[in-house]
Amino acid sequence: MKYENIAQIGQVIRSMDFASTNDHYIQGTVIDKGWILHPETGHKVFMGYTIQIEDEGPYGGERVGDTGYVPFETTFDFDNRVQLAA
């Protein structure tokens, strides 16, 4: 999958929300990677990273402290959607 090998557990990634801007994203430490499970039924939804959200860029802030999910690949993927944070 396109972004499966970008990061390992313990590394910090940034996941861009849109291809047209660098101001909308979530960033955080990878706490798990693999299947993301539906929170109620427990069935497999998609493969990706589970992160502890630490930053949302200049227009966010509501999700800091939450758990976020970043797919390894999407139908509408774009270059640099997922990257190691500096």
mmCIF file of C-alpha atoms in Angstrom:
data_model
loop_
_atom_site.group_PDB
_atom_site.id
_atom_site.type_symbol
_atom_site.label_atom_id
_atom_site.label_comp_id
_atom_site.label_asym_id
_atom_site.label_seq_id
_atom_site.Cartn_x
_atom_site.Cartn_y
_atom_site.Cartn_z
ATOM 1 C CA MET A 1 0.000 0.000 0.000
ATOM 2 C CA LYS A 2 1.227 3.465 -0.861
ATOM 3 C CA TYR A 3 2.075 4.828 2.633
ATOM 4 C CA GLU A 4 2.408 1.608 4.636
ATOM 5 C CA ASN A 5 6.175 1.890 5.095
ATOM 6 C CA ILE A 6 6.478 5.637 5.792
ATOM 7 C CA ALA A 7 6.642 5.219 9.588
ATOM 8 C CA GLN A 8 6.921 2.770 12.447
ATOM 9 C CA ILE A 9 5.362 2.830 15.920
ATOM 10 C CA GLY A 10 6.849 5.701 17.922
ATOM 11 C CA GLN A 11 7.535 7.958 14.942
ATOM 12 C CA VAL A 12 5.585 11.167 14.234
ATOM 13 C CA ILE A 13 3.638 11.517 10.988
ATOM 14 C CA ARG A 14 1.640 14.273 9.345
ATOM 15 C CA SER A 15 -1.440 13.368 7.318
ATOM 16 C CA MET A 16 -2.654 16.025 4.915
ATOM 17 C CA ASP A 17 -6.416 16.576 4.560
ATOM 18 C CA PHE A 18 -6.305 18.119 1.077
ATOM 19 C CA ALA A 19 -3.898 18.058 -1.872
ATOM 20 C CA SER A 20 -4.318 21.786 -2.497
ATOM 21 C CA THR A 21 -3.046 23.125 0.870
ATOM 22 C CA ASN A 22 -0.459 22.361 3.546
ATOM 23 C CA ASP A 23 -2.485 24.114 6.289
ATOM 24 C CA HIS A 24 -5.013 21.328 6.971
ATOM 25 C CA TYR A 25 -3.639 18.165 8.553
ATOM 26 C CA ILE A 26 -3.362 16.021 11.629
ATOM 27 C CA GLN A 27 0.018 15.185 13.100
ATOM 28 C CA GLY A 28 0.939 12.814 15.874
ATOM 29 C CA THR A 29 2.870 9.859 17.181
ATOM 30 C CA VAL A 30 2.108 6.470 15.646
ATOM 31 C CA ILE A 31 0.765 4.231 18.421
ATOM 32 C CA ASP A 32 -0.279 1.313 16.203
ATOM 33 C CA LYS A 33 -0.390 0.280 12.566
ATOM 34 C CA GLY A 34 -2.379 -2.361 10.733
ATOM 35 C CA TRP A 35 -6.112 -2.985 10.590
ATOM 36 C CA ILE A 36 -8.351 -0.192 11.871
ATOM 37 C CA LEU A 37 -11.391 -1.784 13.476
ATOM 38 C CA HIS A 38 -14.928 -0.403 13.604
ATOM 39 C CA PRO A 39 -15.425 0.967 17.155
ATOM 40 C CA GLU A 40 -18.772 -0.742 17.720
ATOM 41 C CA THR A 41 -18.769 -3.935 15.678
ATOM 42 C CA GLY A 42 -15.035 -4.655 15.746
ATOM 43 C CA HIS A 43 -14.867 -5.637 12.080
ATOM 44 C CA LYS A 44 -11.972 -4.576 9.864
ATOM 45 C CA VAL A 45 -12.524 -1.231 8.118
ATOM 46 C CA PHE A 46 -9.167 -0.328 6.492
ATOM 47 C CA MET A 47 -5.410 -0.664 6.944
ATOM 48 C CA GLY A 48 -3.622 2.340 8.404
ATOM 49 C CA TYR A 49 -1.863 4.145 11.215
ATOM 50 C CA THR A 50 -3.401 4.900 14.595
ATOM 51 C CA ILE A 51 -1.952 8.138 15.969
ATOM 52 C CA GLN A 52 -2.207 10.264 19.089
ATOM 53 C CA ILE A 53 -3.066 13.670 17.579
ATOM 54 C CA GLU A 54 -0.659 16.373 18.787
ATOM 55 C CA ASP A 55 -1.152 19.113 16.155
ATOM 56 C CA GLU A 56 -3.791 20.135 13.610
ATOM 57 C CA GLY A 57 -2.167 23.079 11.923
ATOM 58 C CA PRO A 58 -3.269 26.721 12.026
ATOM 59 C CA TYR A 59 -6.977 26.028 11.471
ATOM 60 C CA GLY A 60 -7.502 23.125 13.860
ATOM 61 C CA GLY A 61 -7.255 22.380 17.532
ATOM 62 C CA GLU A 62 -10.417 20.478 18.318
ATOM 63 C CA ARG A 63 -8.873 17.046 17.760
ATOM 64 C CA VAL A 64 -5.597 17.536 19.689
ATOM 65 C CA GLY A 65 -5.412 14.798 22.326
ATOM 66 C CA ASP A 66 -7.753 12.491 20.384
ATOM 67 C CA THR A 67 -6.868 9.291 18.585
ATOM 68 C CA GLY A 68 -6.708 9.622 14.800
ATOM 69 C CA TYR A 69 -6.701 7.120 11.965
ATOM 70 C CA VAL A 70 -4.652 7.546 8.796
ATOM 71 C CA PRO A 71 -5.266 5.092 5.921
ATOM 72 C CA PHE A 72 -2.226 3.587 4.199
ATOM 73 C CA GLU A 73 -3.986 4.231 0.891
ATOM 74 C CA THR A 74 -7.216 5.876 -0.298
ATOM 75 C CA THR A 75 -9.242 5.951 -3.498
ATOM 76 C CA PHE A 76 -8.441 9.653 -3.974
ATOM 77 C CA ASP A 77 -4.802 9.539 -2.877
ATOM 78 C CA PHE A 78 -2.233 12.227 -3.678
ATOM 79 C CA ASP A 79 1.533 12.615 -3.357
ATOM 80 C CA ASN A 80 2.831 13.495 0.140
ATOM 81 C CA ARG A 81 -0.536 12.839 1.810
ATOM 82 C CA VAL A 82 1.338 11.045 4.597
ATOM 83 C CA GLN A 83 4.852 12.086 5.598
ATOM 84 C CA LEU A 84 7.290 11.835 8.476
ATOM 85 C CA ALA A 85 7.091 15.025 10.525
ATOM 86 C CA ALA A 86 10.273 17.008 10.971
#
